[in-house]
Amino acid sequence: MSERGLAGLDPCVHCGFCLQSCPTYRATGDEADSPRGRIVLIKGLLQGSIRPQEDRLAYHLDRCLGCRACESSCPSGVSYGPALEQARSVLSEARPVPGAARIVNAVMSDRRLWRPVFGMAKLMRPMARRLAGGSSLGFVMAMLGATRQLEVSDNGRREPEGAAQRPRLTTQPVDDRPPSASLFTGCIMDGLFSHVHRATERTLIAHNISMIPVRSQGCCGALHAHSGQHEKARELARHNVRAFAAHPDVPVVVNSAGCGAILKEYGELLSGDSLQGEAQEFSRRVQDVSEVLARLSPRRGAPIRIRVAYDPPCHLLHAQRVADPPLQLLQSIPEMELVAHRDSDQCCGSAGSYSLTESVLSRLVLDCKVKDLIDAGPDVVASGNPGCIMQIGAGLRAAGSTIPVVHPIEVLDLSYRRAGFYDS
């Protein structure tokens, strides 16, 4: 068994700095639901002193969101995420991965399945908005309804859903050979958030970056790695490394925090594999779209007179340690006001399929986030991860709020469209 996970836990001195950063500990007050408590359990499992069949072991490890906020607050530099994934991989050999997670993972890993599933889901959006509410079914419908495209009204101007198609740049590139990039499309982003992909491409083109499509790519494998399906995650990683190998010098731009986190860890995920070297090179090319645009100093578009609360996805803030670039994008928009809210660095409770497998605890964590956002009173909430957009959007709707949740790049794209940077 790999020692990478255990080695990452060695610096832990059980000081307790992680406790108040842990959403599940704050919700339950149970030491076994804290990073410090789970580290004891993980060490016991990986070192063989705790049997994987122990019910309470799986109970507390399953309840971990994997948000990695504990890593950001740890003064000793503990690397908790890899150890959790290794522990869940060991547990999956002793007992089956929860059924809901298995179904979701199976759909996401096969384009022949998720294309028709998401196609049907998009047709259900109008009905989903009507059925959205606080019940179990209503919450799922609210999650689907939250996947809609940004609709903003300020000073009487409204952008209807589907208004912007793939445009052409109205200004010519200043260089005959502009820099290039490839977009990682993934599965749920491609299926339910294709409008975010188009917005991403438009904003990159507006900065004279040409897009090189990679059509044979697939699911990133994050959900599989987080739920303990380690070998399936490695299989998906190999597929993507090979798919992007045709353009080895081109940056890989990603607009999903969860995808970006695991793509940047492909070198470690494929440790010992024949593709490890290629995976390490691939990971070095991966950049969040906010990192790319912030480095270029975003162009100033047209004013948008709205109040936006930015809620950072855990796997962008804690796993990738990308904090300022999304704020730089939003701050570049004229007359847009950024609204602060309490505990913005706390998890929303989404965590992939967690909201399905641990629905009660997920909603407890979410309720705190929703209250803080409603108290802040923004017109729009922005977050750079599909699960967060759906979870927070559903939570707000269940609480009776109509505040929309969108990707930050959608707000920047709207500013650029109004400025006439590209034709539709």
Coordinates of C-alpha atoms in Angstrom, one line a residue:
M1 CA 0.0 0.0 0.0
S2 CA 1.2 3.5 -0.8
E3 CA 2.7 5.5 2.1
R4 CA 1.8 8.9 0.6
G5 CA -1.4 9.2 2.6
L6 CA 0.1 8.3 5.9
A7 CA 3.2 10.5 5.4
G8 CA 0.9 13.4 4.9
L9 CA -0.6 12.9 8.3
D10 CA 2.7 12.7 10.2
P11 CA 3.0 16.5 11.0
C12 CA -0.3 16.4 12.9
V13 CA 0.2 17.3 16.6
H14 CA -3.5 17.3 17.5
C15 CA -3.4 21.0 18.3
G16 CA -7.1 21.5 17.4
F17 CA -6.6 24.5 15.1
C18 CA -8.6 22.6 12.5
L19 CA -11.7 22.1 14.6
Q20 CA -13.5 25.4 13.8
S21 CA -12.6 25.1 10.1
C22 CA -14.4 21.7 9.8
P23 CA -18.1 22.1 8.8
T24 CA -19.1 18.7 10.1
Y25 CA -17.5 19.2 13.5
R26 CA -19.2 22.6 13.8
A27 CA -22.5 20.9 12.9
T28 CA -22.3 17.9 15.2
G29 CA -19.7 18.8 17.9
D30 CA -18.5 15.2 17.7
E31 CA -14.7 14.8 17.9
A32 CA -14.8 11.8 15.6
D33 CA -16.4 14.1 13.0
S34 CA -13.4 16.5 13.2
P35 CA -10.2 16.3 11.2
R36 CA -8.2 15.5 14.3
G37 CA -10.5 12.6 15.2
R38 CA -10.6 11.3 11.7
I39 CA -6.8 11.4 11.5
V40 CA -6.7 8.9 14.4
L41 CA -9.2 6.7 12.6
I42 CA -7.4 6.9 9.2
K43 CA -4.0 6.1 10.9
G44 CA -5.6 3.1 12.7
L45 CA -7.1 1.8 9.4
L46 CA -4.0 2.3 7.3
Q47 CA -1.7 0.9 10.0
G48 CA -3.9 -2.1 10.6
S49 CA -5.0 -1.5 14.2
I50 CA -8.6 -0.8 13.1
R51 CA -10.4 -3.3 10.9
P52 CA -12.1 -1.8 7.8
Q53 CA -15.3 -3.7 8.8
E54 CA -15.8 -1.5 11.9
D55 CA -19.1 0.2 11.4
R56 CA -18.2 3.4 13.3
L57 CA -15.1 3.8 11.2
A58 CA -16.9 4.0 7.9
Y59 CA -19.7 6.1 9.5
H60 CA -17.3 8.9 10.5
L61 CA -15.1 8.8 7.4
D62 CA -18.2 8.8 5.1
R63 CA -19.4 11.9 6.9
C64 CA -16.3 13.9 5.9
L65 CA -17.0 16.4 3.2
G66 CA -13.4 16.2 1.9
C67 CA -13.4 20.1 1.7
R68 CA -9.8 20.3 2.9
A69 CA -10.4 23.4 4.9
C70 CA -8.5 21.8 7.7
E71 CA -5.4 21.9 5.5
S72 CA -5.7 25.7 5.1
S73 CA -6.0 26.2 8.8
C74 CA -3.3 23.7 9.9
P75 CA -0.1 25.4 11.1
S76 CA 1.9 22.1 10.7
G77 CA 1.2 21.5 7.0
V78 CA -0.9 18.3 7.3
S79 CA -2.0 16.9 4.0
Y80 CA -5.3 15.4 4.8
G81 CA -7.0 14.9 1.4
P82 CA -4.8 12.2 0.0
A83 CA -5.0 10.2 3.3
L84 CA -8.8 10.4 3.3
E85 CA -9.0 9.1 -0.3
Q86 CA -6.6 6.3 0.5
A87 CA -8.7 5.3 3.5
R88 CA -11.8 5.3 1.5
S89 CA -10.2 3.2 -1.2
V90 CA -9.3 0.6 1.6
L91 CA -12.9 0.8 2.9
S92 CA -14.3 0.2 -0.6
E93 CA -12.6 -3.2 -0.6
A94 CA -14.3 -4.2 2.6
R95 CA -17.8 -2.9 1.9
P96 CA -19.5 -1.5 -1.2
V97 CA -19.4 2.2 -2.0
P98 CA -22.9 3.8 -1.2
G99 CA -25.4 3.0 -3.9
A100 CA -26.2 6.6 -4.8
A101 CA -22.5 7.3 -5.3
R102 CA -22.0 4.2 -7.4
I103 CA -24.9 5.3 -9.7
V104 CA -23.7 8.8 -10.1
N105 CA -20.1 7.7 -10.7
A106 CA -21.2 5.2 -13.3
V107 CA -23.2 7.8 -15.2
M108 CA -20.4 10.4 -15.1
S109 CA -17.7 8.1 -16.3
D110 CA -19.6 7.1 -19.5
R111 CA -20.4 9.7 -22.2
R112 CA -23.0 7.4 -23.6
L113 CA -24.9 7.6 -20.3
W114 CA -24.5 11.2 -19.2
R115 CA -25.2 12.8 -22.6
P116 CA -28.9 11.5 -22.7
V117 CA -29.3 11.9 -18.9
F118 CA -28.2 15.5 -19.0
G119 CA -30.1 16.2 -22.2
M120 CA -33.3 15.0 -20.5
A121 CA -32.4 17.0 -17.4
K122 CA -32.1 20.2 -19.4
L123 CA -35.6 19.7 -20.9
M124 CA -36.9 19.4 -17.3
R125 CA -35.5 22.7 -16.1
P126 CA -38.7 24.7 -16.5
M127 CA -40.7 22.1 -14.6
A128 CA -37.9 21.8 -12.0
R129 CA -38.2 25.5 -11.2
R130 CA -41.9 25.1 -10.5
L131 CA -41.4 22.0 -8.3
A132 CA -38.4 23.5 -6.4
G133 CA -38.8 23.5 -2.6
G134 CA -37.6 22.2 0.7
S135 CA -38.7 18.6 0.5
S136 CA -36.3 15.9 -0.8
L137 CA -37.8 15.9 -4.3
G138 CA -38.2 19.7 -4.2
F139 CA -34.5 20.1 -3.3
V140 CA -33.4 17.9 -6.1
M141 CA -35.6 19.9 -8.5
A142 CA -34.1 23.1 -7.1
M143 CA -30.6 21.8 -7.8
L144 CA -31.6 21.2 -11.4
G145 CA -33.2 24.6 -11.6
A146 CA -30.0 26.2 -10.4
T147 CA -28.1 25.1 -13.5
R148 CA -29.7 27.7 -15.7
Q149 CA -27.8 30.5 -17.4
L150 CA -27.3 33.8 -15.8
E151 CA -30.2 36.2 -16.1
V152 CA -29.5 39.7 -14.8
S153 CA -31.7 42.8 -14.8
D154 CA -30.2 46.2 -14.0
N155 CA -31.4 49.6 -15.3
G156 CA -34.1 47.9 -17.2
R157 CA -31.8 45.6 -19.2
R158 CA -32.5 41.9 -19.1
E159 CA -30.4 39.0 -20.6
P160 CA -32.7 36.1 -21.4
E161 CA -31.5 32.6 -21.1
G162 CA -29.9 31.3 -24.3
A163 CA -29.3 34.9 -25.6
A164 CA -25.6 34.5 -26.2
Q165 CA -24.4 31.9 -28.7
R166 CA -20.8 31.2 -29.7
P167 CA -19.7 34.6 -31.0
R168 CA -16.8 35.7 -33.1
L169 CA -14.3 38.3 -31.9
T170 CA -15.0 41.8 -33.2
T171 CA -11.4 42.9 -32.8
Q172 CA -8.5 41.2 -34.6
P173 CA -5.8 39.6 -32.5
V174 CA -2.7 41.8 -32.1
D175 CA -0.4 38.9 -32.9
D176 CA -0.7 36.7 -36.0
R177 CA 0.0 33.7 -33.7
P178 CA -2.0 34.3 -30.5
P179 CA -1.5 32.1 -27.5
S180 CA -3.6 28.9 -27.4
A181 CA -5.4 27.0 -24.7
S182 CA -7.6 23.9 -24.5
L183 CA -10.8 23.8 -22.3
F184 CA -11.4 20.8 -20.1
T185 CA -15.1 20.1 -20.6
G186 CA -15.7 17.2 -18.2
C187 CA -19.1 15.6 -17.7
I188 CA -21.5 17.6 -15.6
M189 CA -20.1 20.9 -16.8
D190 CA -20.5 19.8 -20.4
G191 CA -23.9 18.4 -19.8
L192 CA -25.6 21.0 -17.6
F193 CA -23.3 24.0 -17.7
S194 CA -22.4 24.2 -21.4
H195 CA -23.3 27.9 -21.2
V196 CA -20.4 28.4 -18.7
H197 CA -18.1 26.7 -21.2
R198 CA -19.2 29.1 -24.0
A199 CA -18.7 32.1 -21.6
T200 CA -15.3 30.8 -20.7
E201 CA -14.3 30.5 -24.4
R202 CA -15.6 33.9 -25.2
T203 CA -13.7 35.6 -22.4
L204 CA -10.5 33.8 -23.4
I205 CA -11.0 34.8 -27.0
A206 CA -11.5 38.4 -25.9
H207 CA -8.0 38.3 -24.5
N208 CA -6.6 37.0 -27.8
I209 CA -6.3 33.4 -26.7
S210 CA -7.3 30.9 -29.4
M211 CA -9.1 27.7 -28.4
I212 CA -7.9 24.2 -29.4
P213 CA -10.7 21.7 -28.8
V214 CA -9.9 18.2 -27.4
R215 CA -12.9 16.1 -28.3
S216 CA -11.9 12.7 -26.9
Q217 CA -11.6 13.9 -23.3
G218 CA -14.0 12.7 -20.5
C219 CA -14.8 12.7 -16.8
C220 CA -12.0 13.9 -14.6
G221 CA -12.5 11.1 -12.0
A222 CA -12.8 13.3 -8.9
L223 CA -16.1 11.8 -7.8
H224 CA -14.6 8.3 -8.1
A225 CA -11.4 9.2 -6.2
H226 CA -13.4 10.9 -3.4
S227 CA -15.7 7.9 -2.9
G228 CA -13.0 5.3 -2.9
Q229 CA -13.2 4.0 -6.5
H230 CA -9.4 4.5 -6.9
E231 CA -8.8 2.3 -9.9
K232 CA -11.7 3.8 -11.9
A233 CA -10.3 7.3 -11.1
R234 CA -6.9 6.2 -12.4
E235 CA -8.5 4.8 -15.6
L236 CA -10.2 8.1 -16.3
A237 CA -7.0 10.0 -15.6
R238 CA -5.1 7.9 -18.1
H239 CA -7.8 8.6 -20.7
N240 CA -7.5 12.3 -20.2
V241 CA -3.7 12.4 -20.2
R242 CA -3.7 10.6 -23.5
A243 CA -6.5 12.8 -24.9
F244 CA -4.6 16.1 -24.2
A245 CA -1.2 14.6 -25.3
A246 CA -1.8 15.8 -28.9
H247 CA -1.0 19.4 -27.8
P248 CA 1.6 19.0 -25.1
D249 CA 2.6 22.7 -24.9
V250 CA -1.0 24.1 -24.6
P251 CA -2.4 25.1 -21.2
V252 CA -5.4 23.2 -20.0
V253 CA -8.0 25.6 -18.8
V254 CA -10.7 24.4 -16.3
N255 CA -13.7 26.2 -14.9
S256 CA -14.8 23.6 -12.3
A257 CA -12.9 23.7 -9.0
G258 CA -13.5 20.0 -8.3
C259 CA -12.2 19.0 -11.7
G260 CA -9.2 21.4 -11.5
A261 CA -8.1 20.0 -8.1
I262 CA -7.8 16.4 -9.3
L263 CA -6.4 17.3 -12.7
K264 CA -3.6 19.1 -10.9
E265 CA -3.0 15.9 -8.9
Y266 CA -2.9 13.4 -11.8
G267 CA 0.8 13.0 -11.3
E268 CA 0.2 11.7 -7.8
L269 CA -2.9 9.8 -8.8
L270 CA -1.0 7.9 -11.4
S271 CA 2.0 7.3 -9.2
G272 CA 3.8 4.1 -10.3
D273 CA 1.9 4.0 -13.6
S274 CA 3.6 3.9 -17.0
L275 CA 1.9 7.3 -17.7
Q276 CA 3.2 8.9 -14.5
G277 CA 5.7 11.2 -16.3
E278 CA 3.1 12.3 -18.8
A279 CA 0.5 12.8 -16.0
Q280 CA 2.9 15.1 -14.1
E281 CA 3.5 17.2 -17.3
F282 CA -0.3 17.4 -17.8
S283 CA -0.9 18.5 -14.3
R284 CA 1.6 21.3 -14.6
R285 CA -0.4 22.6 -17.6
V286 CA -3.7 22.8 -15.7
Q287 CA -5.0 26.3 -14.7
D288 CA -8.3 27.6 -13.4
V289 CA -9.8 30.1 -15.8
S290 CA -9.5 32.7 -13.1
E291 CA -5.8 32.1 -12.9
V292 CA -5.4 32.6 -16.6
L293 CA -7.4 35.8 -16.9
A294 CA -6.1 37.4 -13.7
R295 CA -2.5 36.9 -15.0
L296 CA -3.5 38.8 -18.1
S297 CA -5.2 41.7 -16.2
P298 CA -8.9 41.3 -17.3
R299 CA -10.2 43.8 -19.8
R300 CA -12.7 46.3 -18.4
G301 CA -16.1 45.7 -20.0
A302 CA -19.5 47.5 -19.6
P303 CA -20.9 48.4 -16.2
I304 CA -23.1 45.9 -14.4
R305 CA -24.9 47.5 -11.5
I306 CA -25.4 44.5 -9.2
R307 CA -24.2 43.3 -5.8
V308 CA -22.4 40.0 -6.0
A309 CA -21.4 37.7 -3.2
Y310 CA -18.5 35.5 -4.1
D311 CA -18.5 32.1 -2.4
P312 CA -15.2 30.3 -3.0
P313 CA -15.4 26.6 -3.8
C314 CA -13.5 24.5 -1.3
H315 CA -11.5 22.7 -4.0
L316 CA -10.4 26.0 -5.5
L317 CA -9.6 27.8 -2.2
H318 CA -8.3 24.9 0.0
A319 CA -7.2 22.2 -2.4
Q320 CA -5.7 24.4 -5.2
R321 CA -5.0 27.4 -2.9
V322 CA -6.5 29.8 -5.5
A323 CA -8.0 32.7 -3.6
D324 CA -7.5 36.1 -5.3
P325 CA -7.9 35.4 -9.0
P326 CA -11.7 35.0 -9.0
L327 CA -12.0 38.2 -7.0
Q328 CA -9.8 40.0 -9.4
L329 CA -12.1 39.0 -12.3
L330 CA -15.2 40.3 -10.5
Q331 CA -13.4 43.5 -9.3
S332 CA -12.5 44.3 -12.9
I333 CA -16.2 44.8 -13.8
P334 CA -17.2 48.5 -13.6
E335 CA -19.8 49.5 -11.0
M336 CA -20.3 45.9 -9.8
E337 CA -20.2 45.7 -6.0
L338 CA -18.7 42.8 -4.2
V339 CA -20.6 41.9 -1.0
A340 CA -18.9 40.1 1.9
H341 CA -20.6 37.4 3.9
R342 CA -19.7 35.5 7.0
D343 CA -17.7 32.3 6.8
S344 CA -17.4 32.5 3.1
D345 CA -14.5 29.9 3.4
Q346 CA -16.8 27.3 4.9
C347 CA -18.1 24.4 2.8
C348 CA -21.6 24.5 1.4
G349 CA -22.2 20.8 1.9
S350 CA -22.2 19.7 -1.7
A351 CA -19.0 17.7 -2.0
G352 CA -19.9 15.7 -5.2
S353 CA -22.5 13.1 -4.3
Y354 CA -22.3 13.9 -0.6
S355 CA -25.6 15.7 -0.7
L356 CA -27.2 12.4 -1.8
T357 CA -25.3 10.0 0.4
E358 CA -25.3 12.2 3.6
S359 CA -28.3 14.4 2.9
V360 CA -29.2 15.3 6.5
L361 CA -25.7 16.5 7.5
S362 CA -25.3 18.1 4.1
R363 CA -28.4 20.2 4.7
L364 CA -27.2 21.2 8.2
V365 CA -23.9 22.5 6.7
L366 CA -25.8 24.2 3.9
D367 CA -28.3 26.0 6.2
C368 CA -25.5 28.0 7.8
K369 CA -24.2 29.1 4.4
V370 CA -27.6 30.1 3.1
K371 CA -28.4 32.2 6.2
D372 CA -25.1 34.0 5.9
L373 CA -25.8 34.7 2.2
I374 CA -29.3 35.9 2.7
D375 CA -28.1 38.2 5.5
A376 CA -25.6 39.7 3.2
G377 CA -28.3 40.6 0.7
P378 CA -26.6 40.2 -2.7
D379 CA -28.4 40.3 -6.1
V380 CA -26.3 37.3 -7.3
V381 CA -24.1 34.7 -5.7
A382 CA -21.0 33.6 -7.7
S383 CA -19.1 30.3 -7.2
G384 CA -16.8 28.4 -9.6
N385 CA -17.9 24.8 -9.2
P386 CA -21.1 23.1 -10.5
G387 CA -21.9 21.2 -7.3
C388 CA -21.6 24.4 -5.3
I389 CA -23.8 26.3 -7.7
M390 CA -26.5 23.6 -7.5
Q391 CA -26.3 23.1 -3.8
I392 CA -26.3 26.8 -2.8
G393 CA -28.9 27.6 -5.4
A394 CA -31.2 24.9 -4.1
G395 CA -30.6 26.0 -0.5
L396 CA -31.5 29.5 -1.3
R397 CA -34.7 28.4 -3.1
A398 CA -35.7 26.1 -0.2
A399 CA -35.3 29.1 2.1
G400 CA -37.7 31.2 0.0
S401 CA -35.0 33.3 -1.7
T402 CA -34.8 34.0 -5.4
I403 CA -31.1 35.0 -5.4
P404 CA -29.5 33.2 -8.4
V405 CA -26.2 31.4 -8.2
V406 CA -23.8 31.5 -11.2
H407 CA -20.2 31.0 -12.2
P408 CA -18.0 34.2 -11.9
I409 CA -17.0 33.9 -15.5
E410 CA -20.7 34.4 -16.5
V411 CA -20.7 37.8 -14.8
L412 CA -17.5 38.8 -16.6
D413 CA -18.9 37.5 -19.9
L414 CA -22.1 39.5 -19.5
S415 CA -20.0 42.7 -19.0
Y416 CA -18.1 41.9 -22.2
R417 CA -21.2 41.2 -24.2
R418 CA -22.7 44.5 -23.2
A419 CA -19.5 46.2 -24.1
G420 CA -19.7 44.7 -27.6
F421 CA -16.4 42.8 -27.4
Y422 CA -17.8 40.1 -29.6
D423 CA -20.8 39.6 -31.9
S424 CA -23.5 37.0 -31.3

